Amino acid sequence: MARSKSAYEIDDIDRKILRLLREDAHLTTQEIADKVGLSQTPCWSRIKRLEDQGVIAGYVALLNPERIGKPMSVIIEINLDMHDDEKIENFSRHLAQLPEVTDAYLTTGEYDYVIMAAVEDTEDYEQFLRKRLLKFPGIRHAKSTFCLRRLKRDPSPSV
Amino acid sequence: MARSKSAYEIDDIDRKILRLLREDAHLTTQEIADKVGLSQTPCWSRIKRLEDQGVIAGYVALLNPERIGKPMSVIIEINLDMHDDEKIENFSRHLAQLPEVTDAYLTTGEYDYVIMAAVEDTEDYEQFLRKRLLKFPGIRHAKSTFCLRRLKRDPSPSV
DNA sequence: GATGAAAACTTTATAAG
DNA sequence: CTTATAAAGTTTTCATC
C-alpha cells in the first residue's frame, strides 16, 4: 500500500513557510505566497493548518532585553538534596513561575537543573538569588555563570 | 530642573502593552487598547513608538520543536585553547552560523562559551558535534548536558 | 490624551477552472 | 493547485475636541 500524505506531515513548502514566519511573523500571506511560489489561497490554507496542528504554537513580539531594563543574563546550574518525584515537580513549578527565569530545563549529568535568568544588574541578581531562588528548601548547590555577550538566541529551532 | 519624560522612557502603560505583546502578538490594537485602558489611536501610537525605538525588536512565530523534528535540546559548555580576540570572534561567528545552535553566550567562569543546540535525536547530535562543532580548530574541551524536560522558555524577559 | 471617520491593506471565505 | 472576487476585520492616517 502506498503511503498517503498524512495530515500531520510537513512538506518542503510548509518548511519554507515556517522558515519565513519563524523570522518575521508580520509578513502577509501574499508576501509568503510569493516567496514560496504559491498563490495566496493555498498558502493561507497551509498556514492555517500549521496553526491548527500546533506546528505553529503562537505569535509573539520579541523585546529588546537592554531596552526593557533586563540587560544581564545569568545561567544557573542547580542541584537538589532529594530527588523524589514530588520535590522535582514542586521545584519545577517554582522555577517556571519566577518572572526572572526565562529558561528552565531538567537535565542529565552533573546538575539537576539548568536555568537562565534575565535581570537588571548584579544587585538585582543577588536579590533574586537569595530572596527568591534559594529560599526554596532543598537546594544543595547552585552555580552561577554570567553571560558576557549574547551571540545568538533563536526563539524556535531551525526548520 | 524637573526631569521631563524622555523619548526613550517607558511608562506603566507601555509596560502593560509589552506584557501583552510578549505573549500574543496577534492581539489587535483595539483589544490591547481595551486591556490597558486607552482608546485605539494612542495605543497604536505607543506600539509604533516602541517598534521605532527598538524596544519591540520584531515579531515571530513560535514553532513547536517536537512538531518540526527537533525534540532534543542539548546544552554544551565549551573551552577554547587560546583566547586571543581573533580566535574568539571567529569562533563566535562560527557558532552563530550553525543552524542547530539556538542559543550561544560568551561567559565568565569555568567555560568560555555556553551554547544550546536543538537536534532530532542522539545520532543527529553526534553528527552535529563531531562533524560541525568540533571540526573548528582550537576547542580544548566541550561538555554536553542533555535536557530531559523543558520547564520554561520565554523568548523575551519579563517586563 | 479621546473620538470619529476614512483609506489602505489583510485576512478569511467562496466559487469556478 | 490556480485565478478571481468579496465580505469582514485591521492598520494606518487624519481632523477635531
mmCIF file of C-alpha atoms in Angstrom, chain A residues 10 18 21-26 53-65 67-68 70 75 77 89 92 96 98-99 101-108 110 113-114 116 118 143 145-159, chain B residues 10 18 21-26 53-65 67-68 70 75 77 89 92 96 98-99 101-108 110 113-114 116 118 143 145-159:
data_model
loop_
_atom_site.group_PDB
_atom_site.id
_atom_site.type_symbol
_atom_site.label_atom_id
_atom_site.label_comp_id
_atom_site.label_asym_id
_atom_site.label_seq_id
_atom_site.Cartn_x
_atom_site.Cartn_y
_atom_site.Cartn_z
ATOM 1 C CA ILE A 10 5.172 18.697 6.776
ATOM 2 C CA LEU A 18 7.844 28.088 8.673
ATOM 3 C CA LEU A 21 7.368 33.054 9.836
ATOM 4 C CA ARG A 22 9.987 31.951 12.357
ATOM 5 C CA GLU A 23 11.930 35.112 11.470
ATOM 6 C CA ASP A 24 9.158 37.566 10.705
ATOM 7 C CA ALA A 25 5.550 37.000 11.620
ATOM 8 C CA HIS A 26 4.496 40.286 10.062
ATOM 9 C CA GLN A 53 -1.978 21.263 14.087
ATOM 10 C CA GLY A 54 0.137 23.080 16.658
ATOM 11 C CA VAL A 55 3.240 23.228 14.480
ATOM 12 C CA ILE A 56 2.988 26.983 14.884
ATOM 13 C CA ALA A 57 2.410 27.381 18.615
ATOM 14 C CA GLY A 58 1.731 31.111 18.526
ATOM 15 C CA TYR A 59 2.994 34.544 17.647
ATOM 16 C CA VAL A 60 4.935 36.846 19.947
ATOM 17 C CA ALA A 61 6.698 40.192 19.961
ATOM 18 C CA LEU A 62 10.408 39.996 20.717
ATOM 19 C CA LEU A 63 11.513 42.566 23.267
ATOM 20 C CA ASN A 64 14.992 44.029 23.429
ATOM 21 C CA PRO A 65 16.371 42.972 26.853
ATOM 22 C CA ARG A 67 15.637 48.408 26.385
ATOM 23 C CA ILE A 68 13.333 46.875 28.974
ATOM 24 C CA LYS A 70 16.989 43.379 31.735
ATOM 25 C CA ILE A 75 22.992 30.763 33.704
ATOM 26 C CA GLU A 77 23.101 25.178 37.399
ATOM 27 C CA GLU A 89 7.593 18.651 40.459
ATOM 28 C CA SER A 92 9.930 22.739 38.622
ATOM 29 C CA ALA A 96 8.534 28.253 35.941
ATOM 30 C CA LEU A 98 9.601 33.109 38.753
ATOM 31 C CA PRO A 99 9.481 36.079 36.377
ATOM 32 C CA VAL A 101 13.611 32.921 34.930
ATOM 33 C CA THR A 102 13.433 32.902 31.123
ATOM 34 C CA ASP A 103 14.602 29.314 30.584
ATOM 35 C CA ALA A 104 14.480 26.232 32.771
ATOM 36 C CA TYR A 105 15.456 22.661 31.936
ATOM 37 C CA LEU A 106 15.607 19.407 33.846
ATOM 38 C CA THR A 107 18.904 17.887 32.800
ATOM 39 C CA THR A 108 21.111 14.814 32.841
ATOM 40 C CA GLU A 110 26.294 16.854 36.886
ATOM 41 C CA TYR A 113 18.504 21.806 36.550
ATOM 42 C CA VAL A 114 19.960 24.375 34.218
ATOM 43 C CA MET A 116 18.639 31.157 32.817
ATOM 44 C CA ALA A 118 17.329 37.914 32.989
ATOM 45 C CA LYS A 143 26.444 27.648 40.387
ATOM 46 C CA THR A 145 27.686 31.726 35.226
ATOM 47 C CA PHE A 146 27.400 35.257 33.902
ATOM 48 C CA CYS A 147 26.899 35.962 30.219
ATOM 49 C CA LEU A 148 29.347 38.473 28.786
ATOM 50 C CA ARG A 149 27.799 38.600 25.357
ATOM 51 C CA ARG A 150 24.820 37.064 23.644
ATOM 52 C CA LEU A 151 25.876 35.682 20.278
ATOM 53 C CA LYS A 152 22.587 34.090 19.315
ATOM 54 C CA ARG A 153 19.130 33.425 20.631
ATOM 55 C CA ASP A 154 16.596 31.861 18.297
ATOM 56 C CA PRO A 155 13.125 31.579 19.819
ATOM 57 C CA SER A 156 12.492 28.440 17.718
ATOM 58 C CA PRO A 157 14.784 25.747 16.310
ATOM 59 C CA SER A 158 15.639 25.944 12.614
ATOM 60 C CA VAL A 159 13.297 24.076 10.281
ATOM 61 C CA ILE B 10 8.898 53.500 29.096
ATOM 62 C CA LEU B 18 4.691 44.964 26.127
ATOM 63 C CA LEU B 21 2.504 41.550 23.005
ATOM 64 C CA ARG B 22 5.289 39.473 24.526
ATOM 65 C CA GLU B 23 2.755 36.665 24.964
ATOM 66 C CA ASP B 24 0.481 37.151 21.964
ATOM 67 C CA ALA B 25 1.361 39.313 19.020
ATOM 68 C CA HIS B 26 -1.947 38.588 17.319
ATOM 69 C CA GLN B 53 12.678 52.838 19.327
ATOM 70 C CA GLY B 54 13.679 49.179 19.079
ATOM 71 C CA VAL B 55 12.024 48.198 22.356
ATOM 72 C CA ILE B 56 9.995 45.771 20.257
ATOM 73 C CA ALA B 57 12.667 44.141 18.095
ATOM 74 C CA GLY B 58 10.261 42.221 15.879
ATOM 75 C CA TYR B 59 7.504 39.673 15.656
ATOM 76 C CA VAL B 60 7.993 35.946 15.167
ATOM 77 C CA ALA B 61 6.037 32.719 15.001
ATOM 78 C CA LEU B 62 6.923 30.207 17.696
ATOM 79 C CA LEU B 63 7.406 26.716 16.307
ATOM 80 C CA ASN B 64 6.803 23.557 18.303
ATOM 81 C CA PRO B 65 10.224 21.825 18.466
ATOM 82 C CA ARG B 67 6.489 19.011 15.560
ATOM 83 C CA ILE B 68 9.331 20.223 13.403
ATOM 84 C CA LYS B 70 13.852 18.929 16.740
ATOM 85 C CA ILE B 75 23.486 22.378 26.458
ATOM 86 C CA GLU B 77 29.832 24.160 27.606
ATOM 87 C CA GLU B 89 35.494 36.476 17.168
ATOM 88 C CA SER B 92 31.643 33.273 17.884
ATOM 89 C CA ALA B 96 26.063 31.860 15.354
ATOM 90 C CA LEU B 98 25.336 26.812 12.790
ATOM 91 C CA PRO B 99 21.625 26.073 12.290
ATOM 92 C CA VAL B 101 22.637 26.230 17.596
ATOM 93 C CA THR B 102 19.640 28.090 19.037
ATOM 94 C CA ASP B 103 21.496 29.903 21.834
ATOM 95 C CA ALA B 104 25.111 30.949 22.252
ATOM 96 C CA TYR B 105 26.705 33.014 25.015
ATOM 97 C CA LEU B 106 30.222 34.111 25.836
ATOM 98 C CA THR B 107 30.508 33.535 29.561
ATOM 99 C CA THR B 108 32.530 34.102 32.689
ATOM 100 C CA GLU B 110 34.721 27.717 34.159
ATOM 101 C CA TYR B 113 31.006 29.542 25.895
ATOM 102 C CA VAL B 114 27.676 28.077 26.832
ATOM 103 C CA MET B 116 22.320 25.213 23.221
ATOM 104 C CA ALA B 118 18.235 21.634 19.016
ATOM 105 C CA LYS B 143 30.850 19.142 27.854
ATOM 106 C CA THR B 145 24.331 18.164 29.086
ATOM 107 C CA PHE B 146 21.093 16.690 27.766
ATOM 108 C CA CYS B 147 17.750 18.253 28.575
ATOM 109 C CA LEU B 148 15.201 15.810 29.925
ATOM 110 C CA ARG B 149 12.341 18.262 30.071
ATOM 111 C CA ARG B 150 11.788 21.864 29.157
ATOM 112 C CA LEU B 151 10.051 23.651 32.012
ATOM 113 C CA LYS B 152 10.096 27.142 30.571
ATOM 114 C CA ARG B 153 11.377 29.082 27.601
ATOM 115 C CA ASP B 154 10.361 32.711 27.299
ATOM 116 C CA PRO B 155 11.545 34.346 24.074
ATOM 117 C CA SER B 156 11.811 37.692 25.889
ATOM 118 C CA PRO B 157 12.479 38.663 29.520
ATOM 119 C CA SER B 158 9.504 39.707 31.616
ATOM 120 C CA VAL B 159 8.704 43.417 31.592
#
